[in-house]
Amino acid sequence: MNFKALLCLFVLLTFYQGEAQTRAKGLDEKLQQLTDMTAKKSIIPLNLNKFKEYVKSPPRDYSFIVMFTAMAPARRCAICQHVYDEYMIVANSFRFSQAYNNKLFFGMVDFDEGSDVFQMLRLNTAPVIMHFPAKGKPKPADSMDFERAGIHAEAIAKWIQDRTDVQIRVFRPPNYSGAVAFTMLFILVAGFLYLRRNNLEFLYNKQMWAVCAVFFCFAMVSGQMWNQIRGPPFFHRTKNGPVYINGGSHGQFVLESYIVAILNGAVVVGMILMIEAAGGVKNSDPARTQAEGKRRRFQSVVGLVLVCVFFSLLLSVFRAKTQGYPYSFLFK
Amino acid sequence: MPATAVATPGNGHNKGIFHNTTGFSTLITVTVLSLAWLAGFASRLFAVIRFESIIHEFDPWFNYRSTAYMVQHGFYNFLNWFDERAWYPLGRIVGGTVYPGLMLTSGTIHWILHALNIPIHIRDICVFLAPVFSGLTAIATYLLTSELWSRGAGLFAACFIAIVPGYSSRSVAGSYDNEGIAIFALQFTYYLWLKSVKSGSVFWSICTALSYFYMVSAWGGYVFIINLIPLHVFVLLIMGRFSQRLFVSYTVFYIVGLLLSMQIPFVGFQPIRTSEHMAASGVFALLMAIGALKYLHSLNPKGQWKQLLIVGGLLAAAAVFIAVVLLTYMGVIAPWSGRFYSLWDTAYAKIHIPIIASVSEHQPTTWSSFFFDLHVLVCTFPVGLWYCIKNVNDERVFVALYALSAVYFAGVMVRLMLTLTPVVCVLSGIAFSILLDLVLREDEIPAPSVETEESKNLYDKAGKVKKRTHEAAPAADAGLGMNVRSGTLIAFMILLMLFSVHCTWATSNAYSSPSIVLASYGNDGSRRILDDFREAYGWLSQNTADDARIMSWWDYGYQIAGMGNRTTLVDNNTWNNSHIALVGKAMASNESAAYEIMTMLDVDYVLVIFGGAIGYSGDDINKFIWMVRIAEGEHPKDIHEADYFTERGEYRVDSEASKTMLNCLMYKLSYYRYDSGGSPPGYDRTRGALPGNRGFKLTYLEEAYTTEHWLVRIYRVKKPDEFNRPRLPLAKRSISTASTMSKKLPVENGQVTSKRRKGLLKNKPTVVKGKKVRLE
């Protein structure tokens, strides 16, 4: 009896030892393979078998970040490409950073290669970035919320830091497109100037400069900078038809700002017409005939009407946006 | 105020009638300017009339406090003032971290008035300083516009700037801030600069530098001047408008201005060490190089010299540019600071500096706030710009650059509307002046030959009059005609009237609220004053120890120091982000974690602003998400922004809110014992929700004071012995003597043991279990 028990224990122990050995070996092997794969490509492509082997099966002391995506053009997932680019930046930053270790790996499952993985995890959207922690099952917070955090590499890195305590300093490959565009523009302008080097009068054309300056003012005054920074919709669609003017004074639509720019422009044009009709600044009007006078009167009236009507419109739009604004002119 | 607007065009009229003598036009000028001053002063008094003579908002309280300190202790003590009541436990060296121009200005006025035996309190000087300076700004604008165009345009511009909301927003009575005097310094520096470029005299350049010195001492916006003037010089060089006048005026201004600006302790060596100032020195070097080349050219004006000039100029520009870039890389010159960088890369602040992005005046500008601040000027100033560029000369290049850069900055940041407003007034003044001048001038056709010489000096349209003497007969018919002219006049009078009523309305409704005294209006128009802030600060100053430390969000730091005269941890001088983040972390943590931080920081009282009872939207719960963000920036391990939102990413306070949100210190301090706000009791009127966590108790803090409308709530932080010790009912607090002990020992013992057993079970259930197991 006693002997039997001892034997049992011995067998058990051997078995345990053996299993422990295979497990340890498995982990080392897996780590080795994963490191090799990462060395080749910083995001490891996974299919069902690989996914089960490296991500799901237990001997694991490393975290795995996996992106589930559908990159095939037939899937028409526009955002997948963006997320992939950002994800790639994070994976590369990690791989080439000082903090690189074999506690964290990046993988990717494409729907067309591993649709069974999608089924296994009951995923029906893409892209999804999930974190498979070294211990335990993924919690809800282990899949990244793009809506809240955004899809920028910095956001992904921050989320990874939240989940795994691995800090990744995102290193973006420098974006040369801006520099290239600038250089191209510079070369074009320089080339243009060089080609026309005998005829540079146009640079002294005050009219052109004045038009540019005035247009710049219109753009700024109508809030294009706000549009640029805040990215509002072009206009708002509601059940009762499109709305072009934002109701509040703290917001605006893109179309609205164009309308305002045009109203401003009309007032300015009207005023310039009036001034020119009245003789202009330099007053260089040699011949003054009766017909000329008629034309001037007409031009002046047109200018006056432009100024009054469009300024009233502007005031009305402003009044509609500002609660409790009491004043209006011509129109309510 | 319509009076001023009407008075200006009337100016042109009168000239026609009274034959335009110099004395008469001077009289008109003086009258209009003083009326503008008066109108500007009067329109800024709404806050004083409605409330009282009181300092507004946040920063002015610090300025007032340090002015009062300077008046009391003298200038040198002020410069060496170490304020231990701010940024506890760090303190703040005030003299080295403020622009002292504002305090010096009001201190000087105070000194002069007291020397004249006019006993006025320094607070009244502080309250009325900005309105008084608005009149000086009007005069400076008049001078600037007269240099640019004509005196008529100058009068228009002066009237515009006196009442325009874009400027009065920062200069109403009580708004005792740097901007109030800085806009005057800005306009006056520009005027002197144009004067010196025109004349090329050293005198005017020195004056420019002195005025620039005043500007540096007054406001950080001086960087705008030290970049715009070099830009002007640079553009003039590109346009081939180099002249000895330009050379003299810029070099003198640069050197003297540089030396003077470095005398301000807060500025120190920045003018030679930071990128913001490098444009000025780069242009200085370039100007020197071109001056040298020009001199060489003048030695031998023939041959290849011209090409040498161009090539040499380009080479010099490239060399200067590369030198600056290299020095920046080597670290000799500090790169652009975040605040300036965010003007170019508009997404920068949002990502990297939440404390800048959190301030509402750093948001981009919508068209409606342009219109609100400038009204009719917003659609007339391009006309002035148009004519300035069409009839360009050295000065008008300047105003065009001024307009273009300022309109860009104003588009990026609401706050910089302030720098746009003066140039808009100048250009609109020019536009209105051109038009009304032409329209009114043709009245004089029947008697053309009388007024020639004076008008030549005053308006640059004298040629027109001469011409008409020759062809007076056809001119009568070729002009615009009476009807059109009077129509135009009437229309523009209406526009100007609309402008002036708009300005009054905007100043009165939007910019005249002191924000420390709130007013609410009933349905019958009756007014109720909510004076909760001063009530709370008054309570602090009367009922707390003199060295009590008050923790609050940084917005209220200056007010606590100014009105409550107590030590604060953080204030509106946001120089130490990690300290602010620590306070944010305390507010965002649960009570026990917050208590640790508060003990660490020696906090005695916590002050929160809660607007739920009266529907005040600027309270701490609405600002709370910024506290979380700033805290997360410094403590990413402990604070996660996402924890404060619901699953669906909403920011809520009702029962759907996240657990972290419902248990954080800020939430608890806001809603503790809160039962006001209408039906149902405890309803939060600001967020329109019933708070999700109610009826809770506070362990580590106790309510010290809550103001009448629940707006300010002050809590006292308990000492460790206050919450560790179990509370004894009054009956058991008697000291037991020997006799009673012997008598009632069994009973007492029984009670004590029963209590103790309870406590044991509650506190250490595991230990008891272990004992039990072992026993069994």
PDB file of N, CA and C in Angstrom, chain B residues 28-87:
ATOM      1  N   ILE B  28     -11.402 121.554 -34.139  1.00  0.00           N
ATOM      2  CA  ILE B  28     -12.257 120.388 -34.424  1.00  0.00           C
ATOM      3  C   ILE B  28     -11.560 119.118 -33.944  1.00  0.00           C
ATOM      4  N   THR B  29     -10.270 119.023 -34.278  1.00  0.00           N
ATOM      5  CA  THR B  29      -9.538 117.817 -33.892  1.00  0.00           C
ATOM      6  C   THR B  29      -9.581 117.615 -32.392  1.00  0.00           C
ATOM      7  N   VAL B  30      -9.269 118.696 -31.671  1.00  0.00           N
ATOM      8  CA  VAL B  30      -9.234 118.580 -30.211  1.00  0.00           C
ATOM      9  C   VAL B  30     -10.609 118.229 -29.685  1.00  0.00           C
ATOM     10  N   THR B  31     -11.632 118.863 -30.236  1.00  0.00           N
ATOM     11  CA  THR B  31     -12.991 118.579 -29.766  1.00  0.00           C
ATOM     12  C   THR B  31     -13.352 117.125 -29.990  1.00  0.00           C
ATOM     13  N   VAL B  32     -13.110 116.665 -31.224  1.00  0.00           N
ATOM     14  CA  VAL B  32     -13.497 115.295 -31.532  1.00  0.00           C
ATOM     15  C   VAL B  32     -12.726 114.320 -30.663  1.00  0.00           C
ATOM     16  N   LEU B  33     -11.416 114.564 -30.485  1.00  0.00           N
ATOM     17  CA  LEU B  33     -10.631 113.624 -29.685  1.00  0.00           C
ATOM     18  C   LEU B  33     -11.094 113.609 -28.243  1.00  0.00           C
ATOM     19  N   SER B  34     -11.418 114.801 -27.704  1.00  0.00           N
ATOM     20  CA  SER B  34     -11.838 114.779 -26.305  1.00  0.00           C
ATOM     21  C   SER B  34     -13.219 114.151 -26.185  1.00  0.00           C
ATOM     22  N   LEU B  35     -14.067 114.372 -27.194  1.00  0.00           N
ATOM     23  CA  LEU B  35     -15.362 113.685 -27.165  1.00  0.00           C
ATOM     24  C   LEU B  35     -15.172 112.174 -27.238  1.00  0.00           C
ATOM     25  N   ALA B  36     -14.225 111.753 -28.089  1.00  0.00           N
ATOM     26  CA  ALA B  36     -13.964 110.314 -28.207  1.00  0.00           C
ATOM     27  C   ALA B  36     -13.480 109.757 -26.871  1.00  0.00           C
ATOM     28  N   TRP B  37     -12.618 110.532 -26.239  1.00  0.00           N
ATOM     29  CA  TRP B  37     -12.107 110.107 -24.936  1.00  0.00           C
ATOM     30  C   TRP B  37     -13.264 109.947 -23.945  1.00  0.00           C
ATOM     31  N   LEU B  38     -14.107 110.992 -23.948  1.00  0.00           N
ATOM     32  CA  LEU B  38     -15.234 110.996 -23.021  1.00  0.00           C
ATOM     33  C   LEU B  38     -16.165 109.824 -23.302  1.00  0.00           C
ATOM     34  N   ALA B  39     -16.484 109.630 -24.599  1.00  0.00           N
ATOM     35  CA  ALA B  39     -17.404 108.546 -24.955  1.00  0.00           C
ATOM     36  C   ALA B  39     -16.801 107.205 -24.588  1.00  0.00           C
ATOM     37  N   GLY B  40     -15.506 107.044 -24.872  1.00  0.00           N
ATOM     38  CA  GLY B  40     -14.849 105.785 -24.548  1.00  0.00           C
ATOM     39  C   GLY B  40     -14.847 105.547 -23.054  1.00  0.00           C
ATOM     40  N   PHE B  41     -14.573 106.604 -22.301  1.00  0.00           N
ATOM     41  CA  PHE B  41     -14.545 106.481 -20.839  1.00  0.00           C
ATOM     42  C   PHE B  41     -15.942 106.117 -20.331  1.00  0.00           C
ATOM     43  N   ALA B  42     -16.940 106.840 -20.852  1.00  0.00           N
ATOM     44  CA  ALA B  42     -18.300 106.640 -20.348  1.00  0.00           C
ATOM     45  C   ALA B  42     -18.806 105.236 -20.660  1.00  0.00           C
ATOM     46  N   SER B  43     -18.509 104.772 -21.863  1.00  0.00           N
ATOM     47  CA  SER B  43     -19.078 103.471 -22.236  1.00  0.00           C
ATOM     48  C   SER B  43     -18.427 102.326 -21.471  1.00  0.00           C
ATOM     49  N   ARG B  44     -17.338 102.600 -20.777  1.00  0.00           N
ATOM     50  CA  ARG B  44     -16.691 101.531 -20.018  1.00  0.00           C
ATOM     51  C   ARG B  44     -17.129 101.503 -18.563  1.00  0.00           C
ATOM     52  N   LEU B  45     -18.085 102.341 -18.213  1.00  0.00           N
ATOM     53  CA  LEU B  45     -18.431 102.460 -16.803  1.00  0.00           C
ATOM     54  C   LEU B  45     -19.631 101.617 -16.395  1.00  0.00           C
ATOM     55  N   PHE B  46     -20.165 100.811 -17.329  1.00  0.00           N
ATOM     56  CA  PHE B  46     -21.375 100.045 -17.013  1.00  0.00           C
ATOM     57  C   PHE B  46     -21.214  99.246 -15.730  1.00  0.00           C
ATOM     58  N   ALA B  47     -20.064  98.586 -15.605  1.00  0.00           N
ATOM     59  CA  ALA B  47     -19.881  97.706 -14.452  1.00  0.00           C
ATOM     60  C   ALA B  47     -19.884  98.499 -13.159  1.00  0.00           C
ATOM     61  N   VAL B  48     -19.265  99.675 -13.193  1.00  0.00           N
ATOM     62  CA  VAL B  48     -19.208 100.470 -11.968  1.00  0.00           C
ATOM     63  C   VAL B  48     -20.592 100.963 -11.590  1.00  0.00           C
ATOM     64  N   ILE B  49     -21.368 101.351 -12.606  1.00  0.00           N
ATOM     65  CA  ILE B  49     -22.697 101.886 -12.313  1.00  0.00           C
ATOM     66  C   ILE B  49     -23.607 100.767 -11.828  1.00  0.00           C
ATOM     67  N   ARG B  50     -23.523  99.620 -12.470  1.00  0.00           N
ATOM     68  CA  ARG B  50     -24.426  98.530 -12.093  1.00  0.00           C
ATOM     69  C   ARG B  50     -24.030  97.888 -10.780  1.00  0.00           C
ATOM     70  N   PHE B  51     -22.745  97.707 -10.592  1.00  0.00           N
ATOM     71  CA  PHE B  51     -22.334  97.024  -9.369  1.00  0.00           C
ATOM     72  C   PHE B  51     -21.671  98.029  -8.442  1.00  0.00           C
ATOM     73  N   GLU B  52     -20.394  98.101  -8.497  1.00  0.00           N
ATOM     74  CA  GLU B  52     -19.698  99.091  -7.693  1.00  0.00           C
ATOM     75  C   GLU B  52     -18.288  99.184  -8.232  1.00  0.00           C
ATOM     76  N   SER B  53     -17.503 100.038  -7.641  1.00  0.00           N
ATOM     77  CA  SER B  53     -16.130 100.203  -8.097  1.00  0.00           C
ATOM     78  C   SER B  53     -15.314  99.033  -7.574  1.00  0.00           C
ATOM     79  N   ILE B  54     -15.194  98.016  -8.402  1.00  0.00           N
ATOM     80  CA  ILE B  54     -14.602  96.754  -7.930  1.00  0.00           C
ATOM     81  C   ILE B  54     -13.706  96.186  -9.015  1.00  0.00           C
ATOM     82  N   ILE B  55     -12.668  95.499  -8.578  1.00  0.00           N
ATOM     83  CA  ILE B  55     -11.762  94.849  -9.525  1.00  0.00           C
ATOM     84  C   ILE B  55     -12.440  93.585 -10.070  1.00  0.00           C
ATOM     85  N   HIS B  56     -12.264  93.323 -11.358  1.00  0.00           N
ATOM     86  CA  HIS B  56     -12.980  92.215 -11.999  1.00  0.00           C
ATOM     87  C   HIS B  56     -12.150  90.941 -12.041  1.00  0.00           C
ATOM     88  N   GLU B  57     -12.825  89.875 -12.319  1.00  0.00           N
ATOM     89  CA  GLU B  57     -12.245  88.624 -12.784  1.00  0.00           C
ATOM     90  C   GLU B  57     -11.061  88.120 -11.968  1.00  0.00           C
ATOM     91  N   PHE B  58     -10.073  87.560 -12.653  1.00  0.00           N
ATOM     92  CA  PHE B  58      -9.026  86.828 -11.940  1.00  0.00           C
ATOM     93  C   PHE B  58      -7.687  87.559 -11.938  1.00  0.00           C
ATOM     94  N   ASP B  59      -7.075  87.692 -13.107  1.00  0.00           N
ATOM     95  CA  ASP B  59      -5.755  88.321 -13.150  1.00  0.00           C
ATOM     96  C   ASP B  59      -5.733  89.725 -12.548  1.00  0.00           C
ATOM     97  N   PRO B  60      -6.759  90.534 -12.809  1.00  0.00           N
ATOM     98  CA  PRO B  60      -6.733  91.873 -12.203  1.00  0.00           C
ATOM     99  C   PRO B  60      -6.573  91.842 -10.694  1.00  0.00           C
ATOM    100  N   TRP B  61      -7.022  90.779 -10.052  1.00  0.00           N
ATOM    101  CA  TRP B  61      -6.877  90.744  -8.602  1.00  0.00           C
ATOM    102  C   TRP B  61      -5.431  90.637  -8.189  1.00  0.00           C
ATOM    103  N   PHE B  62      -4.678  89.883  -8.961  1.00  0.00           N
ATOM    104  CA  PHE B  62      -3.247  89.813  -8.664  1.00  0.00           C
ATOM    105  C   PHE B  62      -2.594  91.162  -8.919  1.00  0.00           C
ATOM    106  N   ASN B  63      -2.931  91.771 -10.056  1.00  0.00           N
ATOM    107  CA  ASN B  63      -2.334  93.064 -10.379  1.00  0.00           C
ATOM    108  C   ASN B  63      -2.656  94.085  -9.299  1.00  0.00           C
ATOM    109  N   TYR B  64      -3.889  94.031  -8.840  1.00  0.00           N
ATOM    110  CA  TYR B  64      -4.290  94.974  -7.794  1.00  0.00           C
ATOM    111  C   TYR B  64      -3.520  94.699  -6.509  1.00  0.00           C
ATOM    112  N   ARG B  65      -3.414  93.419  -6.181  1.00  0.00           N
ATOM    113  CA  ARG B  65      -2.727  93.064  -4.939  1.00  0.00           C
ATOM    114  C   ARG B  65      -1.271  93.521  -4.992  1.00  0.00           C
ATOM    115  N   SER B  66      -0.602  93.302  -6.128  1.00  0.00           N
ATOM    116  CA  SER B  66       0.800  93.691  -6.175  1.00  0.00           C
ATOM    117  C   SER B  66       0.939  95.201  -6.282  1.00  0.00           C
ATOM    118  N   THR B  67      -0.029  95.872  -6.916  1.00  0.00           N
ATOM    119  CA  THR B  67       0.043  97.334  -6.927  1.00  0.00           C
ATOM    120  C   THR B  67      -0.070  97.882  -5.516  1.00  0.00           C
ATOM    121  N   ALA B  68      -1.045  97.307  -4.791  1.00  0.00           N
ATOM    122  CA  ALA B  68      -1.220  97.777  -3.413  1.00  0.00           C
ATOM    123  C   ALA B  68       0.050  97.526  -2.609  1.00  0.00           C
ATOM    124  N   TYR B  69       0.681  96.372  -2.852  1.00  0.00           N
ATOM    125  CA  TYR B  69       1.927  96.060  -2.155  1.00  0.00           C
ATOM    126  C   TYR B  69       2.998  97.090  -2.502  1.00  0.00           C
ATOM    127  N   MET B  70       3.069  97.436  -3.797  1.00  0.00           N
ATOM    128  CA  MET B  70       4.105  98.372  -4.225  1.00  0.00           C
ATOM    129  C   MET B  70       3.870  99.749  -3.618  1.00  0.00           C
ATOM    130  N   VAL B  71       2.606 100.174  -3.618  1.00  0.00           N
ATOM    131  CA  VAL B  71       2.312 101.491  -3.050  1.00  0.00           C
ATOM    132  C   VAL B  71       2.660 101.520  -1.572  1.00  0.00           C
ATOM    133  N   GLN B  72       2.437 100.393  -0.924  1.00  0.00           N
ATOM    134  CA  GLN B  72       2.680 100.362   0.522  1.00  0.00           C
ATOM    135  C   GLN B  72       4.162 100.245   0.853  1.00  0.00           C
ATOM    136  N   HIS B  73       4.867  99.385   0.103  1.00  0.00           N
ATOM    137  CA  HIS B  73       6.237  99.077   0.495  1.00  0.00           C
ATOM    138  C   HIS B  73       7.310  99.705  -0.375  1.00  0.00           C
ATOM    139  N   GLY B  74       6.922 100.348  -1.433  1.00  0.00           N
ATOM    140  CA  GLY B  74       7.919 100.969  -2.282  1.00  0.00           C
ATOM    141  C   GLY B  74       8.349 100.064  -3.423  1.00  0.00           C
ATOM    142  N   PHE B  75       8.928 100.688  -4.450  1.00  0.00           N
ATOM    143  CA  PHE B  75       9.210  99.974  -5.689  1.00  0.00           C
ATOM    144  C   PHE B  75      10.264  98.893  -5.505  1.00  0.00           C
ATOM    145  N   TYR B  76      11.324  99.202  -4.777  1.00  0.00           N
ATOM    146  CA  TYR B  76      12.407  98.214  -4.683  1.00  0.00           C
ATOM    147  C   TYR B  76      11.987  96.998  -3.874  1.00  0.00           C
ATOM    148  N   ASN B  77      11.185  97.250  -2.833  1.00  0.00           N
ATOM    149  CA  ASN B  77      10.665  96.108  -2.094  1.00  0.00           C
ATOM    150  C   ASN B  77       9.743  95.269  -2.965  1.00  0.00           C
ATOM    151  N   PHE B  78       9.036  95.963  -3.850  1.00  0.00           N
ATOM    152  CA  PHE B  78       8.159  95.230  -4.761  1.00  0.00           C
ATOM    153  C   PHE B  78       8.981  94.349  -5.695  1.00  0.00           C
ATOM    154  N   LEU B  79      10.074  94.904  -6.204  1.00  0.00           N
ATOM    155  CA  LEU B  79      10.902  94.112  -7.122  1.00  0.00           C
ATOM    156  C   LEU B  79      11.486  92.889  -6.424  1.00  0.00           C
ATOM    157  N   ASN B  80      11.762  93.018  -5.135  1.00  0.00           N
ATOM    158  CA  ASN B  80      12.356  91.899  -4.405  1.00  0.00           C
ATOM    159  C   ASN B  80      11.333  91.070  -3.650  1.00  0.00           C
ATOM    160  N   TRP B  81      10.080  91.313  -3.935  1.00  0.00           N
ATOM    161  CA  TRP B  81       9.012  90.682  -3.163  1.00  0.00           C
ATOM    162  C   TRP B  81       8.979  89.181  -3.417  1.00  0.00           C
ATOM    163  N   PHE B  82       9.141  88.424  -2.326  1.00  0.00           N
ATOM    164  CA  PHE B  82       8.926  86.988  -2.425  1.00  0.00           C
ATOM    165  C   PHE B  82       7.579  86.696  -1.789  1.00  0.00           C
ATOM    166  N   ASP B  83       6.656  86.259  -2.598  1.00  0.00           N
ATOM    167  CA  ASP B  83       5.282  86.077  -2.134  1.00  0.00           C
ATOM    168  C   ASP B  83       5.123  84.657  -1.614  1.00  0.00           C
ATOM    169  N   GLU B  84       5.137  84.514  -0.284  1.00  0.00           N
ATOM    170  CA  GLU B  84       5.025  83.153   0.249  1.00  0.00           C
ATOM    171  C   GLU B  84       3.571  82.713   0.336  1.00  0.00           C
ATOM    172  N   ARG B  85       2.659  83.590  -0.067  1.00  0.00           N
ATOM    173  CA  ARG B  85       1.248  83.229   0.003  1.00  0.00           C
ATOM    174  C   ARG B  85       0.763  82.570  -1.284  1.00  0.00           C
ATOM    175  N   ALA B  86       1.643  82.394  -2.234  1.00  0.00           N
ATOM    176  CA  ALA B  86       1.228  81.763  -3.479  1.00  0.00           C
ATOM    177  C   ALA B  86       2.059  80.510  -3.693  1.00  0.00           C
ATOM    178  N   TRP B  87       1.519  79.586  -4.387  1.00  0.00           N
ATOM    179  CA  TRP B  87       2.233  78.381  -4.787  1.00  0.00           C
ATOM    180  C   TRP B  87       2.855  77.674  -3.591  1.00  0.00           C
TER     181      TRP B  87
END
